[in-house]
Coordinates of C-alpha atoms in Angstrom, one line a residue:
X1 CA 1.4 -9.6 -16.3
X2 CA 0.1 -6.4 -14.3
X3 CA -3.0 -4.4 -13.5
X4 CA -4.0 -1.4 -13.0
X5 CA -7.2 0.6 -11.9
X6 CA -9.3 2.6 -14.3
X7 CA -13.0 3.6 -12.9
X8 CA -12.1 2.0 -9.6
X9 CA -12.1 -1.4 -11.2
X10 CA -9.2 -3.5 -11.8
X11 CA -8.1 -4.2 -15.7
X12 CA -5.8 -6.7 -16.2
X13 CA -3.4 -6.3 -19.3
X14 CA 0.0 -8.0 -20.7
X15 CA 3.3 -6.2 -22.3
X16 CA 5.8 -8.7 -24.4
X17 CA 8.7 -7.7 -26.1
X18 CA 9.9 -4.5 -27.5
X19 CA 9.2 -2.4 -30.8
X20 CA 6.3 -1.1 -32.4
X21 CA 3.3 -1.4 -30.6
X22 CA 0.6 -4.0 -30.8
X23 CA -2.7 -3.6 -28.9
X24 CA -4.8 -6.5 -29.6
X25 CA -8.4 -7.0 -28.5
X26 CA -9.7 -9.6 -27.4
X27 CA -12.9 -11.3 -29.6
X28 CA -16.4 -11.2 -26.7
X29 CA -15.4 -14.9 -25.3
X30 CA -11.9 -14.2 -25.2
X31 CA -9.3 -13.4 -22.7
X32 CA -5.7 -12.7 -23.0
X33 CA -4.9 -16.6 -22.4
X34 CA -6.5 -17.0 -26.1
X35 CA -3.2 -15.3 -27.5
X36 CA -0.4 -17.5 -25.6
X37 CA 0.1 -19.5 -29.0
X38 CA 0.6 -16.2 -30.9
X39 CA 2.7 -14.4 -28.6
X40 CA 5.7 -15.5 -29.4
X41 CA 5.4 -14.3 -33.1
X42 CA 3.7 -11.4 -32.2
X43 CA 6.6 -10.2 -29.5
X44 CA 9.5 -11.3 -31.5
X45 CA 10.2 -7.8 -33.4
X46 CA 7.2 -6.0 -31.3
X47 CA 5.7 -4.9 -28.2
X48 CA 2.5 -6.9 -28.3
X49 CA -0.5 -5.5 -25.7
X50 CA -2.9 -7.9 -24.5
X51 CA -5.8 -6.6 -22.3
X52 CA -8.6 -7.9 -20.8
X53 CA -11.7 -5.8 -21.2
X54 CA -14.3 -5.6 -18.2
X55 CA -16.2 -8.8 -17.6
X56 CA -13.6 -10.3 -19.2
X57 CA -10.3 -13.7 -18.0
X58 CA -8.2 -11.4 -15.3
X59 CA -10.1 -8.1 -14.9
X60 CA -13.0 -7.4 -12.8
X61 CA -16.8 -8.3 -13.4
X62 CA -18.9 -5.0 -12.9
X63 CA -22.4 -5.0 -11.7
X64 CA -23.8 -2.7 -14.1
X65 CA -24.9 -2.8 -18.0
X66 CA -22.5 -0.6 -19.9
X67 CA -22.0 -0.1 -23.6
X68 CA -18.5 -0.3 -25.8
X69 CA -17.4 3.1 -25.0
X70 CA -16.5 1.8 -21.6
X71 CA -14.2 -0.3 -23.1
X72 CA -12.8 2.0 -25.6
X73 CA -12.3 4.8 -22.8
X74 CA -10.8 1.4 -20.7
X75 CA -8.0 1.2 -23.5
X76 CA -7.4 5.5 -23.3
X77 CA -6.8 4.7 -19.8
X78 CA -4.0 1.7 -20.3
X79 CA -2.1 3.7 -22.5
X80 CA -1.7 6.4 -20.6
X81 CA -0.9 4.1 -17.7
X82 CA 2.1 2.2 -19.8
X83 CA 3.2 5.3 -21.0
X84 CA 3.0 5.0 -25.0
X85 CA 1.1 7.7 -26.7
X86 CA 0.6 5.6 -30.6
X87 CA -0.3 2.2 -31.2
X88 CA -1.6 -0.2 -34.3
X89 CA -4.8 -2.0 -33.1
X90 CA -5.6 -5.2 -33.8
X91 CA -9.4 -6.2 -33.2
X92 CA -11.5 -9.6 -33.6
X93 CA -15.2 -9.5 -33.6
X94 CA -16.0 -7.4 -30.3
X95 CA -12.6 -6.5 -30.3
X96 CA -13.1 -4.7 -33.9
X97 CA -15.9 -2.8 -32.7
X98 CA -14.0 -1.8 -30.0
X99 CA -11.3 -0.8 -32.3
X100 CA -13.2 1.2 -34.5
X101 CA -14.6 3.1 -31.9
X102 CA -11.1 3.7 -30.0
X103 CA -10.0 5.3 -33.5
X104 CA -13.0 7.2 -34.2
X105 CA -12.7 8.8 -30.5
X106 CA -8.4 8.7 -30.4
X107 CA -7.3 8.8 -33.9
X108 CA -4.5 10.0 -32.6
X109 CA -3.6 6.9 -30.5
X110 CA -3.5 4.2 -33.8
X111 CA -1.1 4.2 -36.2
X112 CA -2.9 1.3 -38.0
X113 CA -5.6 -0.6 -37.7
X114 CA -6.4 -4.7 -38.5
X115 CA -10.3 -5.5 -38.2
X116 CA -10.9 -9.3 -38.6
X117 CA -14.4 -10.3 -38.8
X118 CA -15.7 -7.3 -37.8
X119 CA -19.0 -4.5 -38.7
X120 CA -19.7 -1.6 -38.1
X121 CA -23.3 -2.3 -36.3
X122 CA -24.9 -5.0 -34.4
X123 CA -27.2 -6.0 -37.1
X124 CA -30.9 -7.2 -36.3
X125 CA -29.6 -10.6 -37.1
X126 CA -27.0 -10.4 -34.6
X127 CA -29.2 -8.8 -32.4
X128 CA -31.1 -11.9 -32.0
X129 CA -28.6 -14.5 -32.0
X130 CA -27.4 -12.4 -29.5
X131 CA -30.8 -12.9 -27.4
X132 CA -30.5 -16.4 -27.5
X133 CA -27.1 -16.4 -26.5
X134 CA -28.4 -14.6 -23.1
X135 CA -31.7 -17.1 -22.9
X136 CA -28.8 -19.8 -22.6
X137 CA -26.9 -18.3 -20.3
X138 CA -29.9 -17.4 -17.9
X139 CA -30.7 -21.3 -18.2
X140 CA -27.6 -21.8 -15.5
X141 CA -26.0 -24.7 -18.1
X142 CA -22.7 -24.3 -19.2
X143 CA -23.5 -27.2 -21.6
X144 CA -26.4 -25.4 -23.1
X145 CA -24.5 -21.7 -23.3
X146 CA -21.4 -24.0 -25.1
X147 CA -23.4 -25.9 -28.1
X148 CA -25.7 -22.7 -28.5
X149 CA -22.5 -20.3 -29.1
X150 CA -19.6 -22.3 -29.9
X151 CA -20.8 -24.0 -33.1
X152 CA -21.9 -21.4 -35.3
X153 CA -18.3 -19.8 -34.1
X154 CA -16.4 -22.1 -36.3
X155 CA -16.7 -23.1 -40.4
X156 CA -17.9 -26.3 -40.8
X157 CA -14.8 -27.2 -42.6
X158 CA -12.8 -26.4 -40.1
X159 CA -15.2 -28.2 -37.5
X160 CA -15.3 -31.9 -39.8
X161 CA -11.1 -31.4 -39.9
X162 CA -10.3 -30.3 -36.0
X163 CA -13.6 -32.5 -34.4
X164 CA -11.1 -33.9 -31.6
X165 CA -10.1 -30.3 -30.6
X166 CA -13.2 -28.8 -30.7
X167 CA -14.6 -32.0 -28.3
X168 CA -11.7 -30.8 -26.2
X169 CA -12.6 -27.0 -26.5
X170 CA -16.1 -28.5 -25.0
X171 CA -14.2 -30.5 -22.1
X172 CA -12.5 -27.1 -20.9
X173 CA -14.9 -24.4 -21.7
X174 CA -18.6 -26.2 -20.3
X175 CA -17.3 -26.0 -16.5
X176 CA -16.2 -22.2 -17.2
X177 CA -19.5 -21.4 -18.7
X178 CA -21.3 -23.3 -15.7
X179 CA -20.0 -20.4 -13.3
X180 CA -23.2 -18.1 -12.7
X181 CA -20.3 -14.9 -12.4
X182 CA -19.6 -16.1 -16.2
X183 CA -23.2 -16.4 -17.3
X184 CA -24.1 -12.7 -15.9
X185 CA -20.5 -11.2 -17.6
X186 CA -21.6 -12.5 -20.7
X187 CA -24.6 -11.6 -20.7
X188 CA -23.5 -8.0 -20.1
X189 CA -20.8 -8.2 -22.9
X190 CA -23.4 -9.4 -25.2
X191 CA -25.4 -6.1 -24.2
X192 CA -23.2 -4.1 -24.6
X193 CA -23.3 -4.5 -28.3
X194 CA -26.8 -4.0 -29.1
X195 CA -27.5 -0.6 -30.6
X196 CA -23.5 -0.2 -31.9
X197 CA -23.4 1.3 -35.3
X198 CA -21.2 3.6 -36.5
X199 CA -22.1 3.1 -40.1
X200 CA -22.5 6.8 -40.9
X201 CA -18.8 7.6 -39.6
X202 CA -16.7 5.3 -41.5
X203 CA -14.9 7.7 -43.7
X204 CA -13.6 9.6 -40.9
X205 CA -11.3 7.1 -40.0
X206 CA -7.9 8.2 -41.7
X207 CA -5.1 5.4 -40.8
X208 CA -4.4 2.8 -42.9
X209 CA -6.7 -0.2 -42.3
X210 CA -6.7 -3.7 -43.1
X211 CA -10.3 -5.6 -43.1
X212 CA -10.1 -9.0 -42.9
X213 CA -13.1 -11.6 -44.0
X214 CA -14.4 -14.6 -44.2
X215 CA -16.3 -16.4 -46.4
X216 CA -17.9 -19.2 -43.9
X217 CA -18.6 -16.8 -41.4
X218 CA -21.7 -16.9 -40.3
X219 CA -22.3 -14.5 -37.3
X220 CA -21.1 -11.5 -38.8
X221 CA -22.0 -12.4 -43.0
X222 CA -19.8 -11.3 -45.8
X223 CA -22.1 -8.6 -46.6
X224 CA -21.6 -6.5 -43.4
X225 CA -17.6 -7.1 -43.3
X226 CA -17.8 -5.6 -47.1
X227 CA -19.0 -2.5 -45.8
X228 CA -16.7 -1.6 -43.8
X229 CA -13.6 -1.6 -46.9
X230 CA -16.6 0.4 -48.5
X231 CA -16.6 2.8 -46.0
X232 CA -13.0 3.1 -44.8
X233 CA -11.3 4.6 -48.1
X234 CA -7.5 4.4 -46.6
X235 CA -8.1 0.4 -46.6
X236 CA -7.7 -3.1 -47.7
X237 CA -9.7 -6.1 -47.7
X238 CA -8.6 -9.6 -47.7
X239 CA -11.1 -12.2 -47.7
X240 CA -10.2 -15.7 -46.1
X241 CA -12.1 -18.7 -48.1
X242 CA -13.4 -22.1 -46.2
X243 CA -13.1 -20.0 -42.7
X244 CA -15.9 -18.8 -40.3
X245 CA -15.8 -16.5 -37.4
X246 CA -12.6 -17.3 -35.5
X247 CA -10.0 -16.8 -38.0
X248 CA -7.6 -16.3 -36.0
X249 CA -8.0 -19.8 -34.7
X250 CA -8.6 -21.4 -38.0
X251 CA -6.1 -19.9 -39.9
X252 CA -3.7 -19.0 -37.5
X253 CA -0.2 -18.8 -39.3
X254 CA -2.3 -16.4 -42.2
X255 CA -3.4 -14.3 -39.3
X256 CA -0.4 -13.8 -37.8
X257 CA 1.2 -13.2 -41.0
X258 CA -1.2 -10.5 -41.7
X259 CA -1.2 -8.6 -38.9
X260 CA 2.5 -8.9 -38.9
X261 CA 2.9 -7.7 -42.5
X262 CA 0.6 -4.8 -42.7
X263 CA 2.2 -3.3 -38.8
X264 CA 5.8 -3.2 -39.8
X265 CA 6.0 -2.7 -43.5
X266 CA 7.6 0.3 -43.5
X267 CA 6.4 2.1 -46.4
X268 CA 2.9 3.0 -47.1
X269 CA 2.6 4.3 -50.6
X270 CA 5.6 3.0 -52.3
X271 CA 5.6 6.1 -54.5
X272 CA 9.5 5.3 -56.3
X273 CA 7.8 2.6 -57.8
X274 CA 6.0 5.2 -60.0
X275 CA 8.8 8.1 -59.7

């Protein structure tokens, strides 16, 4: 648990264990508290990096709107504060925009790259749901900002099978979205977003990727998540049926397993197979 100071502003970030590196970013509600259950998998045979981006759990709330490349010039900065010069990136949601944008700008910093419901632009669609998440969140209620983004988060499969959990998700996150320095960080992390598309600039990324979808989601439709195996020739696409938009959540032992499997395989072509 440390911090350090990048634009004057304090960013709060985690290291756990030792090995190959794994930066993992968080998803736009997230914090690094939303990864305690995997960080014991994830730091048994790696280093695992968990960062808080601006506006975000442990690191400081700016004042300002900003757009992702703040955050992606946040991450440059942590690297080069812990000292390690390659990593593989795992993203979620904001945290695979994020991603794709560190690698477009650094592809010299990631070895390889996991994007889990992810796109590579802030469609109209999400544009919008996007605006009403901010209406909410200017209405002062953490009750109203919880049922008008946390719902549509989750497959309704999921939701029918784990109602007592999400009625507790409701008990613990309402009084954190009641705080009016909450409302106005969200609201900028929502805004940051809009306009992000980096559609055109998918086949410049060269590291092996894995894209991960699902079928349920609704906030980020199959069709977007497609685009980006279309456009990302070094990749892979797995698709996740009966899930929605926090697979990491809802599948968690298929997400660890993964992330885990496509970071420390060890070969990448397997070319004696056809020698």
């Amino acid at each position: 648990m440390s911090e350090f100071l990048f634009k004057g502003k304090k960013v709060y970030y985690e290291l756990h264990g030792e090995g190959e590196p794994i930066l993992v970013l968080n998803g736009i509600m997230m914090s690094t508290e939303s990864w305690n259950a995997f960080k014991p998998s994830f730091s048994k045979d790696n280093l695992l990096i968990l960062v808080d981006f601006f506006d975000q759990g442990r690191s400081d709330r700016l004042d300002f709107e900003y757009k992702h490349d703040l955050q992606v010039d946040l991450l440059k900065a942590l690297l080069e504060h812990i000292k390690i010069d390659r990593v593989n990136v795992v993203g979620i949601s904001y945290g695979s925009a994020v991603a794709l944008q560190f690698v477009l700008k650094y592809p010299r910093c990631v070895r390889r790259l996991c994007l889990f419901n992810g796109a590579a632009r802030t469609s109209s669609w999400l544009t919008e749901i996007g605006w009403a998440w901010n209406e909410a969140a200017k209405l002062g209620s953490g009750r109203d900002y919880y049922y008008t983004t946390i719902p549509p988060v989750y497959s309704t499969y999921f939701y029918e099978r784990r109602l007592d959990w999400m009625k507790n998700r409701a008990k613990k996150l309402i009084p954190y979205f009641d705080r009016k320095d909450v409302q106005e960080s969200l609201i900028r992390l929502t805004n940051s977003s809009e306009g992000y598309d980096v559609s055109d600039r998918l086949g410049e990324v060269k590291c092996p990727t894995l894209i991960v979808n699902a079928t349920d989601d609704v906030l980020i439709p199959l069709v977007e998540q497609t685009r980006l195996h279309e456009g990302i020739k070094n990749s892979e696409m797995v698709i996740i049926p009966k899930c929605g938009h926090a697979s990491m959540y809802e599948k968690p032992m298929l997400f660890s397993s993964l992330v885990l499997g496509w970071i420390n395989v060890k070969d990448e072509d397997y070319e004696s197979i056809f020698a």
